[in-house]
Amino acid sequence: MPLSNMAHRDIETVIHPYTNLARHREVGPLILNEGRGIYLYDDTGKRYFEGLAGLWCTALGYGNEEIVEAAAKAMRKVSFTHAFSGKSHDGVIELSEKLKEIAPCPASKVLFGTSGSEANDMQIKLSWYYNNARGKPKKKKIISRVRAYHGVTIASASLTGLPWIHTDFDLPIANVLHTSCPHHYRFGKDGETEEQFSARMAQDLEDLIAREGADTIAAFIAEPVMGAGGVLMPPKGYFEKINIILAKHDIRFIADEVICGFGRTGNWFGTTTLGMKPQSISMAKAITSAYFPMSALTIEEDLYQAMLEESRKLGTFGHGFTYTAHPVGCAVALKTIEIYQREKVMEHAAKVANPFQTRLRKLAEHPLVGEARGVGHIGAIELVADKATKRQFDPKKQVGATAIGILQEHGVILRNVQDSICFCPPLVITTDEVHEMFDLVERGLDAVEAWARKENLRAA
Ligand SMILES: Cc1ncc(COP(=O)(O)O)c(C=O)c1O
């Protein structure tokens, strides 16, 4: 099909993140101008099922008038106030109280940003600041994990454990280390149980800490479920072991709840679902159901005391963004959380998670699917060239990306991470809609299989 005028204008003006910019010049954009509930509409009027909640974020779906009203009201009242030099407003006070109340770890205070990357960036800065304040200037390294996703600023991209985020950007920065990826299907040895694999992953972390010296390690950061690395589930018993190691070595545990927070895994926070014991959590995305860019992190009492001392010594807490605690963001987050609580969205999501996970797991029977995995309302299927041997497709064939294109033609928008296809629908999805989505996906996967056979990709 020839590209539209708008598509040409896009190609000549817009840089698209996570896009093959050369290929984009040929295929052009998918222009989505409208959203209602769990559906999106392109510029020709074609309807798409929203299978990834935007980018893992639109938990309440599109077109929620109550949130729109809350934003408009906040803008009319005072379009901007900031939090510098002790300035405040009702919204940030109420939201901080609410987040402290629902946080899955003891929280003394809350600090705001506008993106998940910023929240994790602040986590690193504060881990360093903390250890300087408490007289441990050597204790600065941060441990993340291979295949983790923590963002794209210079520091948070360094935490991210995906090669395409580092290559030719001269990343990661010094003092960021990556321990093994705990994905049992891909990295478990033949005959190794999940529990044995967890023990080996924990030993890898212990070995890394021993090699570097615990007195040089400030923090460890982990997502409850590794989302943008391909929805990788921690193996059984993994976080129980990690909790113990971190506590033993006085290493600050940061849970990156940017995707898992606010109901995604069946509880308010993934930390609860997966048994993590962090000192602090990073939040973003569903904190506002993506109606406004906002992120936050909790500050534990020890860290707060250290920050107080530094302020006394240096005269100020030398950090802050113009949009820290933006009043519109605070109003939108408060309204979003009010709706989660009032409409019992977590309870609804927990119920619908059953048919969601059942249909997801059933995809494992498809000849293309090596593993179907997930929890709550998040999941993925991993496409393989050979189910028996788990042999992967040649990465140059871009099977995952092609599959996403074919699924899109079938009317469902999902996201691939290499050859894993990720699912993360809005939490308000109903059981009927779950079936509708997976019916589309099954038909789409058959078309992907037909394409793969035609291209001889299934042959050894
Ligand atoms: C777990 C996690 N942390 C951090 C980020 C970065 O958030 P942002 O894109 O808002 O900077 C993401 C984004 O997908 C994420 O999934």
Tab-separated table of C-alpha atoms and ligand atoms in Angstrom:
chain	number	residue	atom	x	y	z
A	1	MET	CA	0.000	0.000	0.000
A	2	PRO	CA	1.350	3.471	-0.849
A	3	LEU	CA	2.252	5.584	2.171
A	4	SER	CA	-0.092	8.416	3.117
A	5	ASN	CA	0.871	12.066	3.148
A	6	MET	CA	0.976	11.990	6.981
A	7	ALA	CA	3.261	8.942	6.838
A	8	HIS	CA	5.681	10.814	4.556
A	9	ARG	CA	5.636	13.800	6.902
A	10	ASP	CA	6.407	11.475	9.815
A	11	ILE	CA	9.337	9.888	7.966
A	12	GLU	CA	10.849	13.289	7.228
A	13	THR	CA	10.455	14.713	10.739
A	14	VAL	CA	10.140	12.217	13.604
A	15	ILE	CA	12.793	10.078	15.308
A	16	HIS	CA	11.115	6.928	16.639
A	17	PRO	CA	12.563	5.205	19.713
A	18	TYR	CA	13.227	1.467	19.449
A	19	THR	CA	12.652	1.483	15.703
A	20	ASN	CA	14.868	0.391	12.834
A	21	LEU	CA	15.180	3.894	11.412
A	22	ALA	CA	16.270	2.611	7.979
A	23	ARG	CA	13.323	0.191	7.683
A	24	HIS	CA	10.965	2.897	8.953
A	25	ARG	CA	11.695	4.913	5.810
A	26	GLU	CA	10.191	2.058	3.769
A	27	VAL	CA	7.285	0.860	5.926
A	28	GLY	CA	6.304	4.162	7.561
A	29	PRO	CA	4.456	4.683	10.867
A	30	LEU	CA	1.254	3.231	12.303
A	31	ILE	CA	-0.611	6.440	13.106
A	32	LEU	CA	-2.910	5.936	16.103
A	33	ASN	CA	-5.007	8.992	16.762
A	34	GLU	CA	-7.787	7.640	18.959
A	35	GLY	CA	-8.266	5.318	21.903
A	36	ARG	CA	-11.394	4.075	23.705
A	37	GLY	CA	-11.328	1.512	26.505
A	38	ILE	CA	-9.059	-1.310	25.373
A	39	TYR	CA	-9.111	-0.349	21.677
A	40	LEU	CA	-6.999	1.943	19.529
A	41	TYR	CA	-7.944	3.293	16.081
A	42	ASP	CA	-5.556	4.159	13.255
A	43	ASP	CA	-5.898	7.011	10.772
A	44	THR	CA	-7.911	4.798	8.391
A	45	GLY	CA	-10.365	3.938	11.192
A	46	LYS	CA	-9.087	0.358	11.641
A	47	ARG	CA	-9.571	-0.938	15.199
A	48	TYR	CA	-6.808	-2.630	17.179
A	49	PHE	CA	-6.937	-4.575	20.393
A	50	GLU	CA	-4.496	-2.991	22.875
A	51	GLY	CA	-2.513	-5.995	24.083
A	52	LEU	CA	0.369	-4.183	25.775
A	53	ALA	CA	-1.428	-1.381	27.642
A	54	GLY	CA	0.499	1.148	25.530
A	55	LEU	CA	3.968	0.503	26.887
A	56	TRP	CA	2.880	-1.565	29.929
A	57	CYS	CA	1.191	1.494	31.385
A	58	THR	CA	-2.445	2.257	30.422
A	59	ALA	CA	-3.931	0.142	33.219
A	60	LEU	CA	-7.374	1.820	33.081
A	61	GLY	CA	-7.526	1.897	29.284
A	62	TYR	CA	-8.260	4.946	27.125
A	63	GLY	CA	-10.817	7.721	27.439
A	64	ASN	CA	-11.417	7.718	31.194
A	65	GLU	CA	-13.382	10.956	31.581
A	66	GLU	CA	-12.945	11.096	35.346
A	67	ILE	CA	-9.182	11.309	34.947
A	68	VAL	CA	-9.479	13.818	32.114
A	69	GLU	CA	-11.646	15.986	34.404
A	70	ALA	CA	-9.191	15.669	37.306
A	71	ALA	CA	-6.365	16.862	35.035
A	72	ALA	CA	-8.398	19.763	33.632
A	73	LYS	CA	-9.483	20.821	37.130
A	74	ALA	CA	-5.892	20.768	38.388
A	75	MET	CA	-4.703	22.801	35.387
A	76	ARG	CA	-7.396	25.405	35.956
A	77	LYS	CA	-6.605	25.671	39.653
A	78	VAL	CA	-2.873	26.170	39.306
A	79	SER	CA	-1.195	24.959	36.128
A	80	PHE	CA	2.207	24.742	37.794
A	81	THR	CA	3.762	24.860	41.168
A	82	HIS	CA	7.067	23.283	42.065
A	83	ALA	CA	8.577	21.669	45.111
A	84	PHE	CA	11.897	23.560	45.256
A	85	SER	CA	12.852	25.658	48.302
A	86	GLY	CA	10.164	24.092	50.488
A	87	LYS	CA	7.226	24.982	48.238
A	88	SER	CA	4.353	22.544	48.293
A	89	HIS	CA	0.716	21.976	47.366
A	90	ASP	CA	-2.174	19.823	48.595
A	91	GLY	CA	-1.835	17.296	45.777
A	92	VAL	CA	1.763	16.301	46.461
A	93	ILE	CA	1.107	16.024	50.200
A	94	GLU	CA	-1.946	13.800	49.707
A	95	LEU	CA	-0.250	11.673	47.046
A	96	SER	CA	2.871	11.134	49.190
A	97	GLU	CA	0.677	10.034	52.097
A	98	LYS	CA	-1.226	7.654	49.828
A	99	LEU	CA	1.938	6.130	48.352
A	100	LYS	CA	3.448	5.657	51.819
A	101	GLU	CA	0.233	3.901	52.874
A	102	ILE	CA	0.185	1.430	49.946
A	103	ALA	CA	3.951	0.917	49.461
A	104	PRO	CA	5.061	-2.690	50.010
A	105	CYS	CA	8.123	-1.613	52.048
A	106	PRO	CA	8.506	0.843	54.955
A	107	ALA	CA	8.662	4.307	53.424
A	108	SER	CA	9.611	7.472	55.254
A	109	LYS	CA	9.207	9.966	52.376
A	110	VAL	CA	8.473	10.065	48.641
A	111	LEU	CA	10.445	11.779	45.856
A	112	PHE	CA	8.935	12.421	42.407
A	113	GLY	CA	10.148	12.474	38.814
A	114	THR	CA	8.508	12.196	35.416
A	115	SER	CA	9.759	8.856	34.047
A	116	GLY	CA	10.868	5.428	35.166
A	117	SER	CA	14.386	6.191	33.948
A	118	GLU	CA	14.542	9.263	36.163
A	119	ALA	CA	13.301	7.308	39.170
A	120	ASN	CA	16.067	4.729	38.755
A	121	ASP	CA	18.637	7.418	38.040
A	122	MET	CA	17.669	9.016	41.358
A	123	GLN	CA	17.976	5.632	43.063
A	124	ILE	CA	21.629	5.457	41.978
A	125	LYS	CA	22.390	9.060	42.969
A	126	LEU	CA	20.794	8.542	46.365
A	127	SER	CA	22.591	5.233	46.972
A	128	TRP	CA	25.882	7.077	46.390
A	129	TYR	CA	24.823	10.085	48.470
A	130	TYR	CA	23.754	7.772	51.304
A	131	ASN	CA	27.081	5.990	51.460
A	132	ASN	CA	29.056	9.234	51.377
A	133	ALA	CA	26.872	10.575	54.170
A	134	ARG	CA	27.424	7.533	56.339
A	135	GLY	CA	31.203	7.528	55.825
A	136	LYS	CA	31.441	4.631	53.340
A	137	PRO	CA	32.805	6.442	50.264
A	138	LYS	CA	34.100	3.196	48.694
A	139	LYS	CA	30.665	1.522	48.732
A	140	LYS	CA	29.404	2.729	45.321
A	141	LYS	CA	28.930	-0.094	42.822
A	142	ILE	CA	25.427	-1.003	41.680
A	143	ILE	CA	24.525	-4.556	40.689
A	144	SER	CA	21.840	-5.116	38.078
A	145	ARG	CA	21.079	-8.210	35.991
A	146	VAL	CA	21.592	-9.358	32.415
A	147	ARG	CA	18.305	-8.771	30.457
A	148	ALA	CA	17.036	-6.250	33.045
A	149	TYR	CA	15.332	-3.073	31.840
A	150	HIS	CA	15.641	0.011	34.023
A	151	GLY	CA	15.520	2.864	31.495
A	152	VAL	CA	17.638	4.832	29.068
A	153	THR	CA	19.250	7.830	30.786
A	154	ILE	CA	23.019	7.408	31.018
A	155	ALA	CA	22.837	5.825	34.461
A	156	SER	CA	19.586	3.864	34.063
A	157	ALA	CA	20.637	2.619	30.610
A	158	SER	CA	23.786	1.357	32.294
A	159	LEU	CA	21.604	-0.641	34.693
A	160	THR	CA	19.645	-2.050	31.767
A	161	GLY	CA	21.205	-5.365	30.793
A	162	LEU	CA	20.379	-5.471	27.068
A	163	PRO	CA	23.222	-5.143	24.545
A	164	TRP	CA	21.389	-2.887	22.075
A	165	ILE	CA	20.954	-0.260	24.820
A	166	HIS	CA	24.744	-0.151	25.380
A	167	THR	CA	26.409	-0.750	22.016
A	168	ASP	CA	27.937	2.394	20.500
A	169	PHE	CA	26.436	4.574	23.243
A	170	ASP	CA	29.657	3.926	25.227
A	171	LEU	CA	27.682	2.310	28.048
A	172	PRO	CA	27.543	1.013	30.720
A	173	ILE	CA	29.270	3.610	32.890
A	174	ALA	CA	31.845	2.502	35.467
A	175	ASN	CA	30.677	0.904	38.703
A	176	VAL	CA	27.621	-0.799	37.224
A	177	LEU	CA	27.812	-4.601	37.253
A	178	HIS	CA	25.425	-7.226	35.862
A	179	THR	CA	24.813	-10.589	37.489
A	180	SER	CA	23.248	-13.603	35.740
A	181	CYS	CA	19.756	-13.566	34.250
A	182	PRO	CA	17.454	-15.861	36.240
A	183	HIS	CA	15.448	-17.208	33.274
A	184	HIS	CA	15.159	-20.945	33.847
A	185	TYR	CA	13.869	-21.886	30.359
A	186	ARG	CA	16.858	-20.254	28.601
A	187	PHE	CA	19.653	-20.489	31.136
A	188	GLY	CA	18.767	-23.530	33.277
A	189	LYS	CA	21.014	-26.546	32.684
A	190	ASP	CA	19.619	-29.899	31.499
A	191	GLY	CA	17.789	-31.546	34.407
A	192	GLU	CA	18.283	-28.550	36.725
A	193	THR	CA	15.117	-27.807	38.749
A	194	GLU	CA	13.929	-24.234	39.272
A	195	GLU	CA	15.048	-24.419	42.915
A	196	GLN	CA	18.523	-25.646	41.936
A	197	PHE	CA	18.709	-22.923	39.292
A	198	SER	CA	17.732	-20.303	41.911
A	199	ALA	CA	20.507	-21.556	44.173
A	200	ARG	CA	23.010	-21.269	41.297
A	201	MET	CA	21.818	-17.728	40.465
A	202	ALA	CA	22.159	-16.750	44.141
A	203	GLN	CA	25.652	-18.242	44.214
A	204	ASP	CA	26.584	-16.204	41.111
A	205	LEU	CA	25.555	-13.076	43.013
A	206	GLU	CA	27.504	-14.143	46.115
A	207	ASP	CA	30.576	-14.798	43.939
A	208	LEU	CA	30.312	-11.410	42.259
A	209	ILE	CA	30.029	-9.659	45.632
A	210	ALA	CA	33.025	-11.634	46.943
A	211	ARG	CA	35.120	-10.773	43.872
A	212	GLU	CA	34.319	-7.054	44.038
A	213	GLY	CA	34.255	-6.799	47.847
A	214	ALA	CA	30.972	-6.168	49.702
A	215	ASP	CA	32.439	-2.894	50.969
A	216	THR	CA	32.355	-1.610	47.342
A	217	ILE	CA	28.715	-2.533	46.585
A	218	ALA	CA	26.038	0.083	47.315
A	219	ALA	CA	22.891	-1.391	45.818
A	220	PHE	CA	21.187	-4.170	43.890
A	221	ILE	CA	18.268	-3.379	41.593
A	222	ALA	CA	15.699	-5.851	40.273
A	223	GLU	CA	12.289	-5.895	38.627
A	224	PRO	CA	9.900	-8.375	40.267
A	225	VAL	CA	9.148	-9.752	36.769
A	226	MET	CA	11.676	-8.659	34.116
A	227	GLY	CA	9.274	-6.930	31.705
A	228	ALA	CA	11.041	-5.348	28.758
A	229	GLY	CA	13.687	-8.108	28.773
A	230	GLY	CA	10.896	-10.448	27.612
A	231	VAL	CA	8.636	-10.978	30.676
A	232	LEU	CA	11.066	-13.281	32.464
A	233	MET	CA	9.708	-14.859	35.635
A	234	PRO	CA	12.027	-15.373	38.610
A	235	PRO	CA	12.488	-19.090	39.326
A	236	LYS	CA	11.012	-20.582	42.513
A	237	GLY	CA	12.804	-19.458	45.671
A	238	TYR	CA	14.961	-16.879	43.851
A	239	PHE	CA	14.124	-13.713	45.775
A	240	GLU	CA	14.115	-15.510	49.145
A	241	LYS	CA	17.786	-16.243	48.583
A	242	ILE	CA	18.592	-12.809	47.156
A	243	ASN	CA	16.929	-11.066	50.160
A	244	ILE	CA	19.268	-12.906	52.544
A	245	ILE	CA	22.449	-12.182	50.565
A	246	LEU	CA	21.720	-8.461	50.278
A	247	ALA	CA	20.847	-8.080	53.957
A	248	LYS	CA	24.018	-9.957	54.963
A	249	HIS	CA	26.244	-7.597	52.949
A	250	ASP	CA	24.439	-4.334	53.790
A	251	ILE	CA	23.473	-3.806	50.147
A	252	ARG	CA	20.516	-1.520	49.457
A	253	PHE	CA	17.776	-3.457	47.623
A	254	ILE	CA	15.827	-1.420	45.064
A	255	ALA	CA	12.709	-2.975	43.528
A	256	ASP	CA	11.932	-1.521	40.129
A	257	GLU	CA	8.121	-1.584	40.163
A	258	VAL	CA	7.790	0.584	37.041
A	259	ILE	CA	5.875	-2.177	35.184
A	260	CYS	CA	4.759	-4.437	38.037
A	261	GLY	CA	3.432	-1.697	40.330
A	262	PHE	CA	-0.314	-1.012	40.678
A	263	GLY	CA	-1.815	-4.444	40.137
A	264	ARG	CA	0.031	-5.960	37.206
A	265	THR	CA	1.047	-9.193	38.952
A	266	GLY	CA	-2.136	-9.741	41.030
A	267	ASN	CA	-1.185	-7.580	44.049
A	268	TRP	CA	-0.709	-3.842	44.300
A	269	PHE	CA	3.034	-4.432	43.915
A	270	GLY	CA	5.149	-7.194	42.373
A	271	THR	CA	7.351	-7.020	45.462
A	272	THR	CA	4.504	-8.725	47.373
A	273	THR	CA	3.764	-11.294	44.661
A	274	LEU	CA	7.404	-12.321	44.310
A	275	GLY	CA	8.437	-12.120	47.979
A	276	MET	CA	11.030	-9.333	47.689
A	277	LYS	CA	12.258	-7.341	50.689
A	278	PRO	CA	13.494	-4.063	49.202
A	279	GLN	CA	14.518	-0.893	51.036
A	280	SER	CA	12.938	1.215	48.291
A	281	ILE	CA	10.726	0.934	45.214
A	282	SER	CA	10.653	2.873	41.936
A	283	MET	CA	7.213	3.536	40.436
A	284	ALA	CA	5.951	5.085	37.179
A	285	LYS	CA	3.628	4.121	34.310
A	286	ALA	CA	0.373	2.881	35.967
A	287	ILE	CA	0.804	5.387	38.830
A	288	THR	CA	-1.202	7.679	36.509
A	289	SER	CA	-2.412	4.968	34.105
A	290	ALA	CA	-0.167	6.937	31.701
A	291	TYR	CA	-2.548	9.920	31.547
A	292	PHE	CA	0.399	12.070	32.701
A	293	PRO	CA	4.161	11.402	32.824
A	294	MET	CA	5.030	10.794	36.446
A	295	SER	CA	7.346	8.624	38.533
A	296	ALA	CA	8.175	8.285	42.202
A	297	LEU	CA	10.483	6.478	44.557
A	298	THR	CA	10.146	5.746	48.234
A	299	ILE	CA	12.840	6.947	50.628
A	300	GLU	CA	13.536	4.731	53.627
A	301	GLU	CA	14.111	6.274	57.079
A	302	ASP	CA	17.888	5.549	57.145
A	303	LEU	CA	18.366	7.238	53.817
A	304	TYR	CA	16.225	10.182	54.903
A	305	GLN	CA	18.337	10.638	58.037
A	306	ALA	CA	21.476	10.665	55.864
A	307	MET	CA	19.872	13.243	53.538
A	308	LEU	CA	19.018	15.405	56.565
A	309	GLU	CA	22.641	15.347	57.723
A	310	GLU	CA	23.926	16.252	54.244
A	311	SER	CA	21.490	19.196	54.128
A	312	ARG	CA	22.788	20.439	57.467
A	313	LYS	CA	26.366	20.080	56.226
A	314	LEU	CA	25.969	21.391	52.648
A	315	GLY	CA	23.090	23.820	53.134
A	316	THR	CA	20.658	22.143	50.709
A	317	PHE	CA	19.544	18.856	49.147
A	318	GLY	CA	21.126	19.555	45.773
A	319	HIS	CA	18.731	17.748	43.467
A	320	GLY	CA	15.360	18.330	41.762
A	321	PHE	CA	13.608	18.577	38.405
A	322	THR	CA	11.389	21.469	37.322
A	323	TYR	CA	8.546	18.971	37.127
A	324	THR	CA	9.193	17.159	40.429
A	325	ALA	CA	5.696	16.868	41.999
A	326	HIS	CA	3.893	18.592	39.095
A	327	PRO	CA	0.391	19.464	40.394
A	328	VAL	CA	-1.382	18.013	37.347
A	329	GLY	CA	0.573	14.762	37.670
A	330	CYS	CA	-0.254	14.563	41.375
A	331	ALA	CA	-3.977	15.157	40.719
A	332	VAL	CA	-3.996	12.521	37.978
A	333	ALA	CA	-2.139	9.974	40.152
A	334	LEU	CA	-4.500	10.592	43.072
A	335	LYS	CA	-7.551	10.138	40.848
A	336	THR	CA	-6.053	6.983	39.263
A	337	ILE	CA	-5.360	5.419	42.663
A	338	GLU	CA	-8.822	6.477	43.872
A	339	ILE	CA	-10.339	4.614	40.881
A	340	TYR	CA	-8.146	1.544	41.526
A	341	GLN	CA	-9.470	1.462	45.099
A	342	ARG	CA	-13.085	2.519	44.542
A	343	GLU	CA	-13.691	0.293	41.495
A	344	LYS	CA	-11.754	-2.594	43.066
A	345	VAL	CA	-9.609	-2.817	39.949
A	346	MET	CA	-7.067	-5.111	41.651
A	347	GLU	CA	-9.804	-7.571	42.617
A	348	HIS	CA	-11.253	-7.482	39.097
A	349	ALA	CA	-7.796	-7.997	37.587
A	350	ALA	CA	-7.035	-10.883	39.934
A	351	LYS	CA	-10.242	-12.647	38.758
A	352	VAL	CA	-9.634	-12.055	35.052
A	353	ALA	CA	-6.005	-13.165	35.480
A	354	ASN	CA	-7.264	-16.761	35.540
A	355	PRO	CA	-8.689	-16.875	32.005
A	356	PHE	CA	-5.795	-14.647	30.862
A	357	GLN	CA	-3.144	-17.045	32.155
A	358	THR	CA	-5.100	-20.111	30.961
A	359	ARG	CA	-5.308	-18.831	27.385
A	360	LEU	CA	-1.676	-17.661	27.497
A	361	ARG	CA	-0.437	-21.078	28.714
A	362	LYS	CA	-2.507	-22.811	26.030
A	363	LEU	CA	-0.398	-21.045	23.395
A	364	ALA	CA	2.473	-23.302	24.502
A	365	GLU	CA	0.743	-26.030	22.445
A	366	HIS	CA	1.321	-24.019	19.268
A	367	PRO	CA	4.157	-25.445	17.127
A	368	LEU	CA	6.006	-22.101	17.182
A	369	VAL	CA	5.949	-21.567	20.945
A	370	GLY	CA	8.787	-22.844	23.150
A	371	GLU	CA	7.616	-21.319	26.428
A	372	ALA	CA	4.484	-19.494	27.637
A	373	ARG	CA	5.129	-17.666	30.922
A	374	GLY	CA	3.666	-14.987	33.141
A	375	VAL	CA	1.725	-14.028	36.256
A	376	GLY	CA	-1.365	-11.883	36.802
A	377	HIS	CA	-1.892	-9.723	33.725
A	378	ILE	CA	1.569	-9.959	32.230
A	379	GLY	CA	3.023	-12.707	30.100
A	380	ALA	CA	5.021	-13.715	27.041
A	381	ILE	CA	5.448	-16.517	24.564
A	382	GLU	CA	8.896	-17.345	23.224
A	383	LEU	CA	8.942	-18.346	19.565
A	384	VAL	CA	11.495	-21.034	18.692
A	385	ALA	CA	12.683	-22.753	15.522
A	386	ASP	CA	12.543	-26.146	17.271
A	387	LYS	CA	10.475	-26.852	20.353
A	388	ALA	CA	12.304	-30.039	21.349
A	389	THR	CA	15.782	-28.498	21.403
A	390	LYS	CA	14.639	-24.893	22.217
A	391	ARG	CA	16.684	-23.835	19.171
A	392	GLN	CA	16.296	-20.118	18.521
A	393	PHE	CA	15.671	-18.544	15.124
A	394	ASP	CA	18.559	-16.816	13.388
A	395	PRO	CA	18.345	-13.282	14.900
A	396	LYS	CA	18.926	-11.784	11.433
A	397	LYS	CA	15.558	-13.211	10.334
A	398	GLN	CA	13.775	-10.909	12.828
A	399	VAL	CA	11.045	-13.467	13.486
A	400	GLY	CA	9.678	-11.656	16.560
A	401	ALA	CA	9.410	-8.321	14.740
A	402	THR	CA	7.753	-9.982	11.743
A	403	ALA	CA	5.310	-11.788	14.047
A	404	ILE	CA	4.319	-8.485	15.657
A	405	GLY	CA	3.616	-7.054	12.190
A	406	ILE	CA	1.449	-10.056	11.269
A	407	LEU	CA	-0.407	-9.887	14.607
A	408	GLN	CA	-1.002	-6.195	14.009
A	409	GLU	CA	-2.554	-7.019	10.629
A	410	HIS	CA	-4.823	-9.376	12.551
A	411	GLY	CA	-5.896	-6.453	14.749
A	412	VAL	CA	-3.911	-6.881	17.957
A	413	ILE	CA	-1.047	-4.668	19.092
A	414	LEU	CA	1.637	-6.465	21.106
A	415	ARG	CA	5.379	-6.001	21.542
A	416	ASN	CA	8.291	-8.278	20.822
A	417	VAL	CA	11.600	-8.527	22.659
A	418	GLN	CA	13.710	-10.444	20.170
A	419	ASP	CA	11.563	-13.551	19.537
A	420	SER	CA	9.427	-13.248	22.656
A	421	ILE	CA	5.948	-11.774	22.170
A	422	CYS	CA	4.821	-9.871	25.263
A	423	PHE	CA	1.276	-9.448	26.624
A	424	CYS	CA	0.203	-6.811	29.121
A	425	PRO	CA	-3.386	-5.681	28.449
A	426	PRO	CA	-5.122	-2.918	30.413
A	427	LEU	CA	-6.157	-4.244	33.848
A	428	VAL	CA	-9.791	-3.371	33.137
A	429	ILE	CA	-9.987	-6.028	30.409
A	430	THR	CA	-12.988	-8.364	30.836
A	431	THR	CA	-13.027	-12.159	30.471
A	432	ASP	CA	-14.831	-11.890	27.108
A	433	GLU	CA	-12.208	-9.449	25.879
A	434	VAL	CA	-9.425	-11.797	27.003
A	435	HIS	CA	-10.941	-14.496	24.794
A	436	GLU	CA	-11.351	-12.045	21.930
A	437	MET	CA	-7.666	-11.075	22.172
A	438	PHE	CA	-6.362	-14.640	22.285
A	439	ASP	CA	-8.640	-15.693	19.393
A	440	LEU	CA	-6.974	-12.983	17.311
A	441	VAL	CA	-3.529	-14.037	18.550
A	442	GLU	CA	-4.108	-17.708	17.707
A	443	ARG	CA	-5.163	-16.829	14.159
A	444	GLY	CA	-2.179	-14.483	13.865
A	445	LEU	CA	0.262	-17.130	15.115
A	446	ASP	CA	-0.981	-19.605	12.497
A	447	ALA	CA	-0.198	-16.972	9.877
A	448	VAL	CA	3.285	-16.474	11.408
A	449	GLU	CA	3.851	-20.235	11.283
A	450	ALA	CA	2.798	-20.317	7.603
A	451	TRP	CA	5.222	-17.466	6.860
A	452	ALA	CA	8.073	-19.158	8.781
A	453	ARG	CA	7.568	-22.401	6.854
A	454	LYS	CA	7.435	-20.556	3.537
A	455	GLU	CA	10.732	-18.881	4.415
A	456	ASN	CA	12.233	-22.250	5.407
A	457	LEU	CA	12.988	-20.937	8.896
A	458	ARG	CA	11.809	-24.104	10.597
A	459	ALA	CA	14.377	-26.320	8.776
A	460	ALA	CA	17.542	-27.244	10.693
B	1	LIG	C1	11.032	-1.869	34.764
B	1	LIG	C2	11.242	-0.560	34.061
B	1	LIG	N1	11.987	0.373	34.656
B	1	LIG	C3	12.195	1.570	34.067
B	1	LIG	C4	11.661	1.853	32.839
B	1	LIG	C5	11.935	3.176	32.204
B	1	LIG	O1	10.804	3.962	32.249
B	1	LIG	P1	10.654	5.229	31.256
B	1	LIG	O2	10.516	4.667	29.874
B	1	LIG	O3	9.418	5.901	31.772
B	1	LIG	O4	11.867	6.049	31.431
B	1	LIG	C6	10.866	0.912	32.193
B	1	LIG	C7	10.260	1.202	30.886
B	1	LIG	O5	9.657	0.354	30.250
B	1	LIG	C8	10.662	-0.339	32.811
B	1	LIG	O6	9.963	-1.295	32.214
